[in-house]
Tab-separated table of C-alpha atoms in Angstrom:
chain	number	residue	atom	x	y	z
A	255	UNK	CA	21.103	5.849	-5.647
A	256	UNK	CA	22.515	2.195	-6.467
A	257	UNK	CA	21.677	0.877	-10.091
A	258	UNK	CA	18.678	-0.646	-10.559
A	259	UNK	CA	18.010	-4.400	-10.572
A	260	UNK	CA	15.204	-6.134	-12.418
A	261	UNK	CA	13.893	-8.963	-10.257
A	262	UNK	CA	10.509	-11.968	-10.608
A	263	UNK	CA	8.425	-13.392	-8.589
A	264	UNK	CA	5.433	-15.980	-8.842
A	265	UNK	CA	2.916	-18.258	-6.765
A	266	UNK	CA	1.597	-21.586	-7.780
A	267	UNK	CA	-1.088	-23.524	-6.121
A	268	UNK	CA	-2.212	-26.733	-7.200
A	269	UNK	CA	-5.854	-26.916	-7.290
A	270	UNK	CA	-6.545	-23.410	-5.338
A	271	UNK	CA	-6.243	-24.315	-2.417
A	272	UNK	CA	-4.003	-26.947	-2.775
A	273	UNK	CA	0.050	-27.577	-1.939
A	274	UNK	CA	0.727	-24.322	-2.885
A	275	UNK	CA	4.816	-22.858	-3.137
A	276	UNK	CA	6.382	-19.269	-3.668
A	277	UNK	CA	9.432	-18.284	-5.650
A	278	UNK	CA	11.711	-15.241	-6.723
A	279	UNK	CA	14.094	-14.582	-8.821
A	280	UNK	CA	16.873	-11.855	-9.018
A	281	UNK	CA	18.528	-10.941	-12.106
A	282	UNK	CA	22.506	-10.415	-13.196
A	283	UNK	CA	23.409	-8.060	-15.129
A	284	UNK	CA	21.321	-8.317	-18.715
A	285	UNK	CA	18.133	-8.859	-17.015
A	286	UNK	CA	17.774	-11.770	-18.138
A	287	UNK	CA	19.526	-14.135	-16.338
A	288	UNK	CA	18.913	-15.351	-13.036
A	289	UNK	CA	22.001	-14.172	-10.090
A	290	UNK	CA	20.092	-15.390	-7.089
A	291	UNK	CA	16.954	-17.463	-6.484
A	292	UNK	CA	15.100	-18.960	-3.270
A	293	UNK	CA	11.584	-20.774	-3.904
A	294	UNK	CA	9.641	-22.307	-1.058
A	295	UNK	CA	6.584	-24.970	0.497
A	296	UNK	CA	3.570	-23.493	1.771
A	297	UNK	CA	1.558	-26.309	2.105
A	298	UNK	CA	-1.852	-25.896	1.060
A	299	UNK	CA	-3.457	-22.350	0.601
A	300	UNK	CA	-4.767	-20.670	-2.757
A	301	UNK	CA	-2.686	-19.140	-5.676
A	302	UNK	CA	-3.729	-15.519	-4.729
A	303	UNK	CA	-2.075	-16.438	-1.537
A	304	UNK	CA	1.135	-17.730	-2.930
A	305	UNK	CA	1.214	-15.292	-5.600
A	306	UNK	CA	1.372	-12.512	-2.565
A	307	UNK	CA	3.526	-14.846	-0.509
A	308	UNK	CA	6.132	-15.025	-3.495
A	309	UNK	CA	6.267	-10.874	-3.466
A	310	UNK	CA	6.517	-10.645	0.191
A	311	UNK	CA	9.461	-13.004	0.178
A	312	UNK	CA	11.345	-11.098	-2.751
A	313	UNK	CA	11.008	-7.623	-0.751
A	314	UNK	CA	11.982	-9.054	2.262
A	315	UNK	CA	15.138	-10.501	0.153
A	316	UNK	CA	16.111	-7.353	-1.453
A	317	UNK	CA	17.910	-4.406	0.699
A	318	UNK	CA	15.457	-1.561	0.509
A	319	UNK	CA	17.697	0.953	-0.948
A	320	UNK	CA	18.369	-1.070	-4.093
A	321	UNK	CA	15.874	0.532	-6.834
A	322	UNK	CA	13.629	-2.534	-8.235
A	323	UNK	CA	11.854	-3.535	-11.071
A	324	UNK	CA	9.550	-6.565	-10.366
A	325	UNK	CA	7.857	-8.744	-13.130
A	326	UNK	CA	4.685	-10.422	-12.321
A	327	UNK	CA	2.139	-12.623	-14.291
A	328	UNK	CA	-0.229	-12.026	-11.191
A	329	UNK	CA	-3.198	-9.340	-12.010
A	330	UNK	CA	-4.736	-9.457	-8.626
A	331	UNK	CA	-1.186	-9.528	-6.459
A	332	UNK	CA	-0.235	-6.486	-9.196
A	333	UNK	CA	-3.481	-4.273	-8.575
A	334	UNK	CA	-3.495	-5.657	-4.843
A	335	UNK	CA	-0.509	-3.530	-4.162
A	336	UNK	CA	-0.519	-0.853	-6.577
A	337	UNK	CA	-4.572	0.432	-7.440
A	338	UNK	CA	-6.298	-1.332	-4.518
A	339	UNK	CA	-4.432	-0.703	-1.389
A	340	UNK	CA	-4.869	2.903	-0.647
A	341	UNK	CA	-8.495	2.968	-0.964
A	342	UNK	CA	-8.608	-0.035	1.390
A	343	UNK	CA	-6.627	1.621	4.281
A	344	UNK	CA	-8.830	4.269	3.824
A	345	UNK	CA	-11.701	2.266	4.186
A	346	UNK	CA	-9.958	0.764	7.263
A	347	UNK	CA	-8.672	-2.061	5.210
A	348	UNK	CA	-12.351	-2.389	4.332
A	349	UNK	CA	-13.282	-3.060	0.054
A	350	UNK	CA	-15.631	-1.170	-1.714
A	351	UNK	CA	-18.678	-3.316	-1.078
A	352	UNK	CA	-17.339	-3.263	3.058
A	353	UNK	CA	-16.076	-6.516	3.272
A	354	UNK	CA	-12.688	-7.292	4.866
A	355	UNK	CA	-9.699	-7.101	2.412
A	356	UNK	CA	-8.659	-10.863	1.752
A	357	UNK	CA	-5.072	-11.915	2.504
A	358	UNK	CA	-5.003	-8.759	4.424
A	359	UNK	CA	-1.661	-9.670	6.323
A	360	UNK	CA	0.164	-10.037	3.522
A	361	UNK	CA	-0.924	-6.996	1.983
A	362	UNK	CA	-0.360	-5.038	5.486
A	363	UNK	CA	3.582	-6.250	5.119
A	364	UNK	CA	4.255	-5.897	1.671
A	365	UNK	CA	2.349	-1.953	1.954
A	366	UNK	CA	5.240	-1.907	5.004
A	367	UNK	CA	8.108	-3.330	2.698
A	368	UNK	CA	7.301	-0.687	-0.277
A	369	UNK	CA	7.291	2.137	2.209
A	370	UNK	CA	10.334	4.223	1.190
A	371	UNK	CA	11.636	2.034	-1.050
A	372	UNK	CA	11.572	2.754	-5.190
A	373	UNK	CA	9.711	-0.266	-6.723
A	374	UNK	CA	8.325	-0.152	-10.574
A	375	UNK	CA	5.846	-3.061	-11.278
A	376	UNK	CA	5.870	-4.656	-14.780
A	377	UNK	CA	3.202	-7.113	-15.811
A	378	UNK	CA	4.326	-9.976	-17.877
A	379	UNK	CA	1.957	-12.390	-19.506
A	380	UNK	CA	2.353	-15.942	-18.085
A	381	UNK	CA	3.398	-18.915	-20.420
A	382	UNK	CA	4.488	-17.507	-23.367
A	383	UNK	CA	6.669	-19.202	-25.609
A	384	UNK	CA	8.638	-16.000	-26.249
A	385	UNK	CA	7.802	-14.562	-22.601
A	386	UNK	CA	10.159	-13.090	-19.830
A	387	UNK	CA	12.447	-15.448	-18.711
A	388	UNK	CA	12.992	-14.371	-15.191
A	389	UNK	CA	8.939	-14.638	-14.564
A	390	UNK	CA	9.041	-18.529	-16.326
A	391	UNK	CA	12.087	-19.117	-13.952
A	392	UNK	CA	9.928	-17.483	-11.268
A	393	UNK	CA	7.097	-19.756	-12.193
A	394	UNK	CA	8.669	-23.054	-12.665
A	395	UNK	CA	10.677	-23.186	-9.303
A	396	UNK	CA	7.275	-21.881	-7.517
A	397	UNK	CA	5.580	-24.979	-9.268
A	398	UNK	CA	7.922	-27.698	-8.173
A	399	UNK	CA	8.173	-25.900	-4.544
A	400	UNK	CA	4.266	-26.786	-4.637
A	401	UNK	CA	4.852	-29.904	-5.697
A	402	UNK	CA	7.307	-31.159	-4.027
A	403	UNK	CA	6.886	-28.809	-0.695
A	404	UNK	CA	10.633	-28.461	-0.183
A	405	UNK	CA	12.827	-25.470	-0.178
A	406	UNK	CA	15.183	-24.594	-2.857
A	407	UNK	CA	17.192	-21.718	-4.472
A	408	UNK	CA	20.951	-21.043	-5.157
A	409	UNK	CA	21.658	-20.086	-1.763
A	410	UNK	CA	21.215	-23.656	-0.884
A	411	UNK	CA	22.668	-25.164	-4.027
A	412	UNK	CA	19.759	-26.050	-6.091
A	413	UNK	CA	19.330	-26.862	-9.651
A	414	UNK	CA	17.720	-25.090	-12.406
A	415	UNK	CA	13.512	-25.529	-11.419
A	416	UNK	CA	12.192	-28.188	-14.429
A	417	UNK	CA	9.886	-27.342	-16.700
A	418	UNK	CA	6.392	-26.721	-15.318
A	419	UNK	CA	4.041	-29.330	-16.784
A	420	UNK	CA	2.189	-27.673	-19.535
A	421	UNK	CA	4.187	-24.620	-19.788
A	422	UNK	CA	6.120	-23.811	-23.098
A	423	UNK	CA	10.193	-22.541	-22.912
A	424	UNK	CA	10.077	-19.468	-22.473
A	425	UNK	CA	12.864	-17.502	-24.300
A	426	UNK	CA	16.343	-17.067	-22.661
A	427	UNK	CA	19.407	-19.421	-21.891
A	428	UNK	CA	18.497	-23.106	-24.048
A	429	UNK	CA	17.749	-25.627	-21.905
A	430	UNK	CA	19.102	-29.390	-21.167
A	431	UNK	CA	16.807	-31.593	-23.190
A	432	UNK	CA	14.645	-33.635	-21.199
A	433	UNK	CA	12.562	-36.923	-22.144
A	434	UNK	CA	9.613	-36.250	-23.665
A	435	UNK	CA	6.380	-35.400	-22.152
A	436	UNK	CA	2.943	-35.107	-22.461
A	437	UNK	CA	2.165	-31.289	-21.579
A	438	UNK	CA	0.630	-30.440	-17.521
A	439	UNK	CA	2.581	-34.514	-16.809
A	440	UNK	CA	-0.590	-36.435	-18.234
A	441	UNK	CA	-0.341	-39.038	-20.843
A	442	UNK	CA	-1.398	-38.263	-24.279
A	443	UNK	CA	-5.471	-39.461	-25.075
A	444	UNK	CA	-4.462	-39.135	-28.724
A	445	UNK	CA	-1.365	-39.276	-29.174
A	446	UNK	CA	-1.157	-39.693	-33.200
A	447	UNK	CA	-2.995	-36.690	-33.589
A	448	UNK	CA	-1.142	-33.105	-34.120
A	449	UNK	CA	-0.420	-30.793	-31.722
A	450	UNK	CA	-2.920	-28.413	-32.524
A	451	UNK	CA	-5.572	-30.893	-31.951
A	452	UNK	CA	-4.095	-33.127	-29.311
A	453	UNK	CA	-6.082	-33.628	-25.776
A	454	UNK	CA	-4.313	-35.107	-22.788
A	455	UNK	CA	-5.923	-36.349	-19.036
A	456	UNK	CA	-4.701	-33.286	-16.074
A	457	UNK	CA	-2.903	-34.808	-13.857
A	458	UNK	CA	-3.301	-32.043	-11.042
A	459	UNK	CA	-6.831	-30.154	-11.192
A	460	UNK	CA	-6.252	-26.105	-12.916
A	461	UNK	CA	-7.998	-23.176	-14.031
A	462	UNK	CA	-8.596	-22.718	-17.747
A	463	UNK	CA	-8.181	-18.902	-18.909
A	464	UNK	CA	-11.888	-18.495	-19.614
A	465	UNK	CA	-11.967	-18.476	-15.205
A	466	UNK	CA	-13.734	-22.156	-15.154
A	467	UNK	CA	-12.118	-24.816	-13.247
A	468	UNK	CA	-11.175	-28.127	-14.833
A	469	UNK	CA	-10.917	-31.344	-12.512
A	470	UNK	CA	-7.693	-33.984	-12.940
A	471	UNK	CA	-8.446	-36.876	-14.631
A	472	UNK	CA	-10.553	-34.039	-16.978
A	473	UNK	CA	-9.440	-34.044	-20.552
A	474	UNK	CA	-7.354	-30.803	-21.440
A	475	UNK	CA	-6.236	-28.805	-24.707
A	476	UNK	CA	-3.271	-26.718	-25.505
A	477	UNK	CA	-5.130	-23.078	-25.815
A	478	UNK	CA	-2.838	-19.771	-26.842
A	479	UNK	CA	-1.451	-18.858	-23.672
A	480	UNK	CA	-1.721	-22.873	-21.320
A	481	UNK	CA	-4.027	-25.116	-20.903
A	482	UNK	CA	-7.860	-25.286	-20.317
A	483	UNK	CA	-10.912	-26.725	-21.575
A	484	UNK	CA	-10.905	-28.130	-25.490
A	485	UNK	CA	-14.284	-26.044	-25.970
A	486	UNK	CA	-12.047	-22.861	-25.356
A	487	UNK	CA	-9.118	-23.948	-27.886
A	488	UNK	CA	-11.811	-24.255	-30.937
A	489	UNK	CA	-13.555	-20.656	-29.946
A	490	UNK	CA	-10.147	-18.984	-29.372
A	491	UNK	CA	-9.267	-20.635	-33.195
């Protein structure tokens, strides 16, 4: 059996639905550091979608007799593929309360893609600032593929994805320094103010960890693991 190869993949949607992008990431040799990347438009649709989307494309990219690792921040795509999907083709692709499985395409040709193939899932938490750097690779090139809509990856000569707006470095290689900004690309409502305390305008519309939506324009707070409501930041302190 050929040696293993540890591998990420990620989906970002802004606003869910919104422009929406996919990405993967393949590692060298100290799993680590990225060999091979492609990332990808797909115009508006929701972040369960692209999160999928992102996995699908990374199968398809990888010959099936090459053992795999994958890292993903995504719970749902995660238990999509590896607690829910044999109960739902036993249901006839059905879910427990007997409604149709969402995204069930995807899930039909990434259960096709696994078949045969030896795949280990590994969750990694999302937007750490010690966190995997293949998945924050993996996330920021999915981010500006929703943003900007347009292909990219080292097969096509592409830079290193930016920064995601909002996101801490994650650890790994250092990165080139970058003017300064404002976290999720907002401008600062009080800027004199620490860190700890600061609250900034979203620029794009996002999803605060305690599941609630928050609207651009909306004023954010840096919480322990992103961004989300300032109401969340003082309980989670």
């Amino acid at each position: 059996m050929r040696e293993r190869v540890v591998a990420a993949c990620d989906g970002a949607s802004k606003g869910n639905p919104g422009p929406a992008g996919w990405a993967w990431v393949v590692s060298d040799g100290d799993e680590r550091t990225p060999a091979r990347w492609a990332a990808g438009p797909l115009g508006r649709a929701t972040n369960n979608v692209a999160e999928l989307t992102a996995l699908e494309r990374l199968l398809t990219a990888v010959d099936p007799d090459v053992p795999l690792e994958i890292r993903m921040d995504s719970q749902y795509a995660m238990k999509a593929v590896t607690t829910w999907l044999p109960g739902w083709k036993r249901n006839g692709w059905k879910t427990a309360a007997g409604k149709p499985v969402a995204n069930q395409d995807l899930v039909v040709r990434i259960d096709e893609l696994l078949g045969g193939r030896s795949v280990e899932f590994r969750y990694v938490p999302a937007h750490q600032v010690d966190g995997d750097p293949l998945n924050d690779f993996a996330d920021r090139a999915a981010s500006r593929a929703a943003s900007v809509q347009e292909s990219a990856g080292s097969a096509l000569g592409s830079p290193e994805p930016p920064p995601s707006p909002g996101t801490p470095a994650a650890a790994g290689a250092p990165r080139r320094k970058a003017p300064r900004r404002t976290g999720a690309g907002a401008s600062s409502s009080s800027s004199s103010s620490s860190s700890s305390s600061r609250t900034i305008k979203a620029k794009f519309p996002g999803r605060c960890l305690c599941g609630r939506s928050y609207a651009a324009g909306e004023k954010i707070a840096k919480n322990a693991q992103g961004w989300g409501h300032p109401e969340c930041r003082t309980a989670e302190a």
